[in-house]
């Protein structure tokens, strides 16, 4: 099939392009970063690029936590206006299949269980608690410690920052488009993606990139909070394979189907820093106790739906992936 890959010059998009080619598909790259500089907010450019295309794999977005609230309008413009322009051009061009780069950030704090109250949804953590080193969210009803669980696709959305809000709005726009056009829309809610070609550290990068960039400078990775925050680190080639699986399978028209896209194997951020530092042969990580407002404590995925419905499974194990990532180049080096 011929697939338009927006953001196809980016970290994940470039791996999707490779994975499509390896399966005999034709990928058309659409990205502001390329020489031709194609912006998803440019309706005419999108319409031209959609010619002869069977499906769109929409990776283009402004990512990361950003700089406080300063770049809120730019996030909304690139991610939501961009998605709306893309979808309306697809409606006009009659392109009926979309795979969207979704994100686990739509879940906010994820899923917790209180021994007395069962499943609960703790709100954002208070600044006073974070400043005092009380990082674990507590039961909103009784204040007890909670145990974190695996988040499933039906968990309620609870975006905690501007980026998360724009990723959720992208899904709502895609669902509205699917209903209006009887189109097929899939959102792959990626967890923490890492691997070769990850951008160097900027306010728009992920935690694995911060640690890898510090090691490249000869410095110790600086681990925020107490390092016990849990994440699901999934390798970029596995994420690219999930995109190809979703494109090949299609989905029922008229609605959006969401799939958690994670390794299924939770790790702590501190543990990831140690694995990466040791694979790199660099200094041991330092746990700093710093925190970022808008960060969540634990968020780990149940990605069994992607396995059972699309036949996908992750191929790159954590240790192996971290060893490769320690040696691989970052974008911008
Ligand atoms: N990296 C992760 O851990 C992660 C996790 C969850 C979701 N995602 C999502 O995956 C997608 C890809 O992210 P990435 O990590 O590869 O980031 P990236 O910054 O490497 O790639 C994004 C690409 O989109 C392009 N782009 C941005 N705005 C554009 C616009 N207006 N028009 C055309 N191109 C534009 C950029 O030039 C870039 O090449 C994003 O939608 C992101 O929200 C990433
Ligand atoms: Zn309770």
Tab-separated table of C-alpha atoms and ligand atoms in Angstrom:
chain	number	residue	atom	x	y	z
A	1	UNK	CA	0.000	0.000	0.000
A	2	UNK	CA	1.009	3.642	-0.433
A	3	UNK	CA	1.159	5.378	2.945
A	4	UNK	CA	1.637	9.057	3.708
A	5	UNK	CA	3.812	9.248	6.834
A	6	UNK	CA	3.519	12.667	8.443
A	7	UNK	CA	6.481	13.371	10.698
A	8	UNK	CA	8.278	10.771	8.566
A	9	UNK	CA	11.642	12.487	9.102
A	10	UNK	CA	11.283	12.312	12.895
A	11	UNK	CA	12.454	9.735	15.431
A	12	UNK	CA	9.529	7.295	15.245
A	13	UNK	CA	8.363	8.321	11.744
A	14	UNK	CA	11.708	7.449	10.156
A	15	UNK	CA	11.544	3.947	11.670
A	16	UNK	CA	7.957	3.593	10.387
A	17	UNK	CA	9.165	4.519	6.889
A	18	UNK	CA	11.862	1.829	7.102
A	19	UNK	CA	9.443	-0.791	8.439
A	20	UNK	CA	6.927	-0.058	5.671
A	21	UNK	CA	9.616	-0.408	2.991
A	22	UNK	CA	10.767	-3.700	4.518
A	23	UNK	CA	7.200	-5.042	4.086
A	24	UNK	CA	7.063	-3.930	0.462
A	25	UNK	CA	4.907	-0.835	1.008
A	26	UNK	CA	5.554	2.613	-0.382
A	27	UNK	CA	6.032	5.382	2.181
A	28	UNK	CA	5.652	9.050	1.279
A	29	UNK	CA	7.410	11.285	3.823
A	30	UNK	CA	5.654	14.507	4.816
A	31	UNK	CA	7.572	16.582	7.375
A	32	UNK	CA	8.536	20.219	8.024
A	33	UNK	CA	12.050	18.974	8.679
A	34	UNK	CA	12.652	17.848	5.061
A	35	UNK	CA	14.077	20.043	2.264
A	36	UNK	CA	10.622	20.606	0.824
A	37	UNK	CA	9.344	21.549	4.301
A	38	UNK	CA	5.764	20.266	4.242
A	39	UNK	CA	3.552	21.450	7.108
A	40	UNK	CA	0.415	19.478	8.051
A	41	UNK	CA	-1.344	22.794	8.631
A	42	UNK	CA	-0.946	23.616	4.907
A	43	UNK	CA	-4.105	22.203	3.308
A	44	UNK	CA	-2.846	22.512	-0.265
A	45	UNK	CA	0.425	20.760	0.529
A	46	UNK	CA	-1.486	17.962	2.294
A	47	UNK	CA	-3.945	17.551	-0.606
A	48	UNK	CA	-1.063	17.302	-3.085
A	49	UNK	CA	0.676	14.702	-0.917
A	50	UNK	CA	-2.523	12.630	-0.572
A	51	UNK	CA	-2.684	11.920	-4.285
A	52	UNK	CA	-2.687	8.123	-4.841
A	53	UNK	CA	-2.395	7.412	-1.117
A	54	UNK	CA	-4.257	4.476	0.535
A	55	UNK	CA	-3.676	5.401	4.187
A	56	UNK	CA	-2.133	8.040	6.425
A	57	UNK	CA	0.191	7.292	9.326
A	58	UNK	CA	0.116	10.526	11.348
A	59	UNK	CA	3.267	10.936	13.435
A	60	UNK	CA	3.850	14.684	13.017
A	61	UNK	CA	3.505	16.536	16.295
A	62	UNK	CA	5.252	18.774	18.739
A	63	UNK	CA	6.275	16.441	21.575
A	64	UNK	CA	7.502	16.603	25.185
A	65	UNK	CA	6.478	18.633	28.213
A	66	UNK	CA	7.755	21.935	26.751
A	67	UNK	CA	8.494	25.164	28.592
A	68	UNK	CA	5.772	25.617	31.175
A	69	UNK	CA	2.780	27.258	29.521
A	70	UNK	CA	4.810	29.448	27.145
A	71	UNK	CA	4.393	27.246	24.086
A	72	UNK	CA	0.780	26.115	24.689
A	73	UNK	CA	-0.508	27.804	21.528
A	74	UNK	CA	2.206	26.208	19.382
A	75	UNK	CA	1.329	22.714	20.723
A	76	UNK	CA	-2.352	23.250	19.954
A	77	UNK	CA	-1.578	24.660	16.530
A	78	UNK	CA	0.765	21.910	15.384
A	79	UNK	CA	-0.993	18.981	16.994
A	80	UNK	CA	-4.690	19.812	16.862
A	81	UNK	CA	-5.060	22.366	14.079
A	82	UNK	CA	-2.561	20.207	12.142
A	83	UNK	CA	-4.671	17.072	12.679
A	84	UNK	CA	-7.895	18.887	11.737
A	85	UNK	CA	-6.376	20.182	8.486
A	86	UNK	CA	-5.019	16.723	7.670
A	87	UNK	CA	-8.356	14.994	8.365
A	88	UNK	CA	-10.415	17.454	6.368
A	89	UNK	CA	-8.006	17.059	3.429
A	90	UNK	CA	-8.346	13.261	3.766
A	91	UNK	CA	-12.146	13.621	3.710
A	92	UNK	CA	-11.907	15.689	0.529
A	93	UNK	CA	-9.406	13.328	-1.125
A	94	UNK	CA	-11.379	10.216	-0.134
A	95	UNK	CA	-8.554	8.678	1.915
A	96	UNK	CA	-10.340	6.480	4.460
A	97	UNK	CA	-7.646	4.978	6.660
A	98	UNK	CA	-5.726	6.639	9.482
A	99	UNK	CA	-3.217	5.349	12.025
A	100	UNK	CA	-2.467	7.990	14.632
A	101	UNK	CA	0.530	8.275	16.943
A	102	UNK	CA	-1.365	8.390	20.223
A	103	UNK	CA	0.150	8.545	23.674
A	104	UNK	CA	-0.161	7.087	27.169
A	105	UNK	CA	-0.224	10.703	28.402
A	106	UNK	CA	-3.997	10.718	27.790
A	107	UNK	CA	-4.421	8.586	30.947
A	108	UNK	CA	-2.857	11.023	33.390
A	109	UNK	CA	-1.957	9.217	36.601
A	110	UNK	CA	-3.045	5.805	35.341
A	111	UNK	CA	-4.660	3.139	37.486
A	112	UNK	CA	-4.339	2.591	41.234
A	113	UNK	CA	-5.915	0.339	43.804
A	114	UNK	CA	-6.594	1.244	47.453
A	115	UNK	CA	-6.797	-1.707	49.859
A	116	UNK	CA	-10.036	-0.272	51.264
A	117	UNK	CA	-11.619	1.623	48.336
A	118	UNK	CA	-10.656	-0.507	45.352
A	119	UNK	CA	-9.871	1.261	42.095
A	120	UNK	CA	-9.329	4.998	42.632
A	121	UNK	CA	-8.154	7.966	40.551
A	122	UNK	CA	-5.791	10.240	42.457
A	123	UNK	CA	-5.725	13.875	41.269
A	124	UNK	CA	-2.570	15.831	40.400
A	125	UNK	CA	0.064	15.702	43.157
A	126	UNK	CA	0.297	18.803	45.372
A	127	UNK	CA	3.412	20.991	45.081
A	128	UNK	CA	3.854	20.818	48.873
A	129	UNK	CA	3.962	17.008	48.754
A	130	UNK	CA	6.428	16.949	45.876
A	131	UNK	CA	8.654	19.538	47.549
A	132	UNK	CA	8.653	17.454	50.736
A	133	UNK	CA	9.672	14.338	48.792
A	134	UNK	CA	6.229	12.715	49.105
A	135	UNK	CA	6.043	11.458	45.557
A	136	UNK	CA	3.526	8.620	45.807
A	137	UNK	CA	-0.086	9.625	45.121
A	138	UNK	CA	-2.453	8.700	47.961
A	139	UNK	CA	-6.010	7.459	48.037
A	140	UNK	CA	-8.309	10.479	47.529
A	141	UNK	CA	-10.812	8.930	49.994
A	142	UNK	CA	-8.634	7.727	52.897
A	143	UNK	CA	-5.091	8.972	52.217
A	144	UNK	CA	-3.606	5.461	52.284
A	145	UNK	CA	-0.776	4.248	50.075
A	146	UNK	CA	-1.914	2.870	46.734
A	147	UNK	CA	-0.656	0.108	44.503
A	148	UNK	CA	-0.231	1.015	40.827
A	149	UNK	CA	-1.792	-1.249	38.202
A	150	UNK	CA	-1.660	-1.702	34.442
A	151	UNK	CA	-3.721	0.807	32.503
A	152	UNK	CA	-6.163	-0.546	29.897
A	153	UNK	CA	-7.657	1.275	26.907
A	154	UNK	CA	-10.994	1.867	28.630
A	155	UNK	CA	-9.388	3.851	31.487
A	156	UNK	CA	-10.853	7.366	31.634
A	157	UNK	CA	-8.830	10.124	29.980
A	158	UNK	CA	-7.217	12.633	32.347
A	159	UNK	CA	-4.610	14.743	30.513
A	160	UNK	CA	-2.322	16.589	32.937
A	161	UNK	CA	-0.471	19.066	30.705
A	162	UNK	CA	-0.828	20.923	27.410
A	163	UNK	CA	0.871	18.238	25.314
A	164	UNK	CA	-1.343	15.523	26.839
A	165	UNK	CA	-4.425	17.644	26.138
A	166	UNK	CA	-3.457	17.999	22.479
A	167	UNK	CA	-2.826	14.237	22.132
A	168	UNK	CA	-6.299	13.517	23.526
A	169	UNK	CA	-7.896	16.114	21.230
A	170	UNK	CA	-6.185	14.432	18.251
A	171	UNK	CA	-8.028	11.212	19.132
A	172	UNK	CA	-11.366	12.995	19.460
A	173	UNK	CA	-10.837	14.679	16.088
A	174	UNK	CA	-9.929	11.333	14.507
A	175	UNK	CA	-13.047	9.712	16.023
A	176	UNK	CA	-15.236	12.541	14.674
A	177	UNK	CA	-13.625	12.168	11.229
A	178	UNK	CA	-14.198	8.384	11.294
A	179	UNK	CA	-17.896	8.891	12.092
A	180	UNK	CA	-18.352	11.579	9.449
A	181	UNK	CA	-16.593	9.684	6.632
A	182	UNK	CA	-17.026	6.049	7.726
A	183	UNK	CA	-13.240	6.084	7.899
A	184	UNK	CA	-11.036	3.619	9.784
A	185	UNK	CA	-9.046	5.216	12.607
A	186	UNK	CA	-6.590	3.561	14.976
A	187	UNK	CA	-4.714	5.323	17.763
A	188	UNK	CA	-1.588	3.577	18.983
A	189	UNK	CA	-1.051	4.948	22.481
A	190	UNK	CA	2.716	4.709	22.678
A	191	UNK	CA	4.377	4.443	26.051
A	192	UNK	CA	7.989	5.642	26.493
A	193	UNK	CA	9.608	5.056	23.124
A	194	UNK	CA	13.401	4.836	22.962
A	195	UNK	CA	16.059	3.679	20.521
A	196	UNK	CA	18.421	4.782	17.762
A	197	UNK	CA	17.791	8.231	16.304
A	198	UNK	CA	16.054	9.576	19.412
A	199	UNK	CA	16.421	13.390	19.539
A	200	UNK	CA	19.045	14.787	21.905
A	201	UNK	CA	17.856	16.374	25.163
A	202	UNK	CA	15.620	19.423	24.776
A	203	UNK	CA	12.482	20.397	26.709
A	204	UNK	CA	10.687	18.395	24.016
A	205	UNK	CA	12.499	15.085	24.537
A	206	UNK	CA	11.838	11.999	26.657
A	207	UNK	CA	13.645	10.796	29.768
A	208	UNK	CA	15.756	8.163	27.971
A	209	UNK	CA	17.160	10.944	25.801
A	210	UNK	CA	18.057	13.080	28.870
A	211	UNK	CA	20.025	10.190	30.366
A	212	UNK	CA	21.711	9.183	27.114
A	213	UNK	CA	22.701	12.811	26.384
A	214	UNK	CA	24.207	13.216	29.890
A	215	UNK	CA	26.265	10.047	29.410
A	216	UNK	CA	27.494	11.332	26.031
A	217	UNK	CA	28.750	14.481	27.849
A	218	UNK	CA	30.586	12.285	30.369
A	219	UNK	CA	28.063	13.166	33.080
A	220	UNK	CA	25.924	11.006	35.375
A	221	UNK	CA	22.217	10.730	34.454
A	222	UNK	CA	20.183	12.887	36.865
A	223	UNK	CA	17.125	10.955	38.021
A	224	UNK	CA	14.203	13.046	39.304
A	225	UNK	CA	11.998	12.237	42.327
A	226	UNK	CA	13.319	9.106	44.086
A	227	UNK	CA	13.816	7.134	40.864
A	228	UNK	CA	11.022	4.674	41.728
A	229	UNK	CA	8.495	6.112	39.249
A	230	UNK	CA	7.386	3.361	36.879
A	231	UNK	CA	7.198	3.495	33.097
A	232	UNK	CA	6.952	1.114	30.163
A	233	UNK	CA	9.937	1.583	27.840
A	234	UNK	CA	9.161	0.286	24.362
A	235	UNK	CA	11.695	0.050	21.555
A	236	UNK	CA	11.195	2.243	18.484
A	237	UNK	CA	11.402	-0.715	16.065
A	238	UNK	CA	8.576	-2.432	17.964
A	239	UNK	CA	6.514	0.770	17.741
A	240	UNK	CA	7.222	0.978	14.005
A	241	UNK	CA	6.105	-2.660	13.634
A	242	UNK	CA	2.875	-1.850	15.506
A	243	UNK	CA	2.172	0.924	12.983
A	244	UNK	CA	2.685	-1.448	10.055
A	245	UNK	CA	0.476	-4.096	11.721
A	246	UNK	CA	-2.299	-1.523	12.256
A	247	UNK	CA	-2.028	-0.259	8.670
A	248	UNK	CA	-2.150	-3.773	7.229
A	249	UNK	CA	-5.042	-4.903	9.435
A	250	UNK	CA	-7.226	-1.809	9.012
A	251	UNK	CA	-10.148	-1.470	11.436
A	252	UNK	CA	-13.908	-1.207	11.333
A	253	UNK	CA	-15.054	2.044	9.724
A	254	UNK	CA	-16.918	4.730	11.613
A	255	UNK	CA	-15.043	4.689	14.915
A	256	UNK	CA	-11.634	5.051	16.506
A	257	UNK	CA	-9.947	2.009	18.034
A	258	UNK	CA	-7.208	2.644	20.605
A	259	UNK	CA	-4.361	0.285	21.469
A	260	UNK	CA	-1.829	0.632	24.244
A	261	UNK	CA	1.591	0.223	22.680
A	262	UNK	CA	4.065	-0.816	25.344
A	263	UNK	CA	6.472	-3.623	26.097
A	264	UNK	CA	4.219	-4.914	28.883
A	265	UNK	CA	7.223	-4.949	31.216
A	266	UNK	CA	7.273	-2.054	33.706
A	267	UNK	CA	10.615	-0.608	34.834
A	268	UNK	CA	11.484	2.230	37.169
A	269	UNK	CA	13.082	5.372	35.768
A	270	UNK	CA	15.997	4.847	38.178
A	271	UNK	CA	16.392	1.262	36.975
A	272	UNK	CA	16.432	2.413	33.365
A	273	UNK	CA	19.113	5.012	34.207
A	274	UNK	CA	21.252	2.312	35.866
A	275	UNK	CA	20.862	-0.111	32.955
A	276	UNK	CA	21.768	2.583	30.440
A	277	UNK	CA	24.723	3.959	32.445
A	278	UNK	CA	26.125	0.485	32.919
A	279	UNK	CA	25.681	-0.422	29.216
A	280	UNK	CA	27.374	2.858	28.271
A	281	UNK	CA	30.195	2.357	30.772
A	282	UNK	CA	29.465	5.782	32.284
A	283	UNK	CA	29.042	7.166	35.798
A	284	UNK	CA	26.298	5.811	38.089
A	285	UNK	CA	23.061	7.837	38.017
A	286	UNK	CA	22.395	10.469	40.698
A	287	UNK	CA	18.913	10.573	42.252
A	288	UNK	CA	18.189	14.298	42.730
A	289	UNK	CA	14.704	14.560	44.261
A	290	UNK	CA	13.828	17.255	41.689
A	291	UNK	CA	10.366	17.086	40.124
A	292	UNK	CA	8.429	18.536	37.197
A	293	UNK	CA	4.855	19.717	37.565
A	294	UNK	CA	2.690	17.835	35.081
A	295	UNK	CA	4.663	14.607	35.453
A	296	UNK	CA	2.761	11.570	36.656
A	297	UNK	CA	4.134	9.075	39.150
A	298	UNK	CA	3.504	5.660	37.605
A	299	UNK	CA	2.070	4.822	34.236
A	300	UNK	CA	2.361	1.313	32.871
A	301	UNK	CA	0.433	-0.361	30.128
A	302	UNK	CA	-1.569	-3.457	29.539
A	303	UNK	CA	-0.782	-3.897	25.840
A	304	UNK	CA	-2.464	-7.291	25.463
A	305	UNK	CA	-5.187	-5.945	23.168
A	306	UNK	CA	-2.585	-5.010	20.535
A	307	UNK	CA	-1.124	-8.500	20.832
A	308	UNK	CA	-4.411	-10.362	20.609
A	309	UNK	CA	-6.168	-8.241	17.969
A	310	UNK	CA	-3.288	-7.281	15.689
A	311	UNK	CA	-0.919	-10.184	16.338
A	312	UNK	CA	1.870	-7.780	17.337
A	313	UNK	CA	4.475	-8.595	19.931
A	314	UNK	CA	7.548	-6.688	21.067
A	315	UNK	CA	10.793	-8.203	19.765
A	316	UNK	CA	13.405	-6.077	21.538
A	317	UNK	CA	13.963	-6.902	25.217
A	318	UNK	CA	14.794	-4.203	27.774
A	319	UNK	CA	18.442	-5.162	28.433
A	320	UNK	CA	19.195	-5.720	24.757
A	321	UNK	CA	17.450	-2.478	23.764
A	322	UNK	CA	19.325	-0.445	26.377
A	323	UNK	CA	22.661	-1.930	25.262
A	324	UNK	CA	21.923	-0.926	21.682
A	325	UNK	CA	20.668	2.530	22.740
A	326	UNK	CA	23.882	3.115	24.731
A	327	UNK	CA	25.884	2.699	21.519
A	328	UNK	CA	23.460	4.216	19.008
A	329	UNK	CA	23.576	7.842	17.905
A	330	UNK	CA	21.067	10.470	18.941
A	331	UNK	CA	19.592	12.894	16.429
A	332	UNK	CA	21.294	16.288	16.636
A	333	UNK	CA	24.692	14.828	17.595
B	1	LIG	N1	8.788	9.551	21.657
B	1	LIG	C1	7.853	9.061	22.496
B	1	LIG	O1	8.177	8.454	23.534
B	1	LIG	C2	6.390	9.220	22.172
B	1	LIG	C3	5.456	8.733	23.098
B	1	LIG	C4	4.097	8.857	22.829
B	1	LIG	C5	3.690	9.448	21.634
B	1	LIG	N2	4.598	9.925	20.750
B	1	LIG	C6	4.099	10.539	19.502
B	1	LIG	O2	4.819	9.986	18.404
B	1	LIG	C7	4.875	10.938	17.342
B	1	LIG	C8	6.305	11.052	16.846
B	1	LIG	O3	7.115	11.554	17.899
B	1	LIG	P1	8.718	11.462	17.901
B	1	LIG	O4	9.136	11.034	19.241
B	1	LIG	O5	9.171	10.705	16.705
B	1	LIG	O6	9.092	13.013	17.778
B	1	LIG	P2	9.970	13.784	16.684
B	1	LIG	O7	10.001	15.216	17.097
B	1	LIG	O8	11.254	13.082	16.441
B	1	LIG	O9	9.081	13.635	15.362
B	1	LIG	C9	8.019	14.465	15.056
B	1	LIG	C10	8.194	14.894	13.611
B	1	LIG	O10	7.056	15.693	13.244
B	1	LIG	C11	7.511	16.776	12.464
B	1	LIG	N3	6.536	17.857	12.599
B	1	LIG	C12	6.240	18.590	13.697
B	1	LIG	N4	5.299	19.493	13.422
B	1	LIG	C13	4.977	19.330	12.111
B	1	LIG	C14	4.063	19.968	11.249
B	1	LIG	N5	3.301	20.983	11.663
B	1	LIG	N6	3.989	19.552	9.948
B	1	LIG	C15	4.786	18.518	9.520
B	1	LIG	N7	5.678	17.890	10.284
B	1	LIG	C16	5.772	18.294	11.580
B	1	LIG	C17	8.862	17.140	13.052
B	1	LIG	O11	9.662	17.862	12.107
B	1	LIG	C18	9.435	15.776	13.397
B	1	LIG	O12	10.244	15.262	12.361
B	1	LIG	C19	4.277	12.218	17.891
B	1	LIG	O13	2.941	12.322	17.441
B	1	LIG	C20	4.313	12.024	19.399
B	1	LIG	O14	3.296	12.755	20.053
B	1	LIG	C21	5.938	9.843	20.989
B	2	LIG	ZN1	-8.737	4.488	50.213
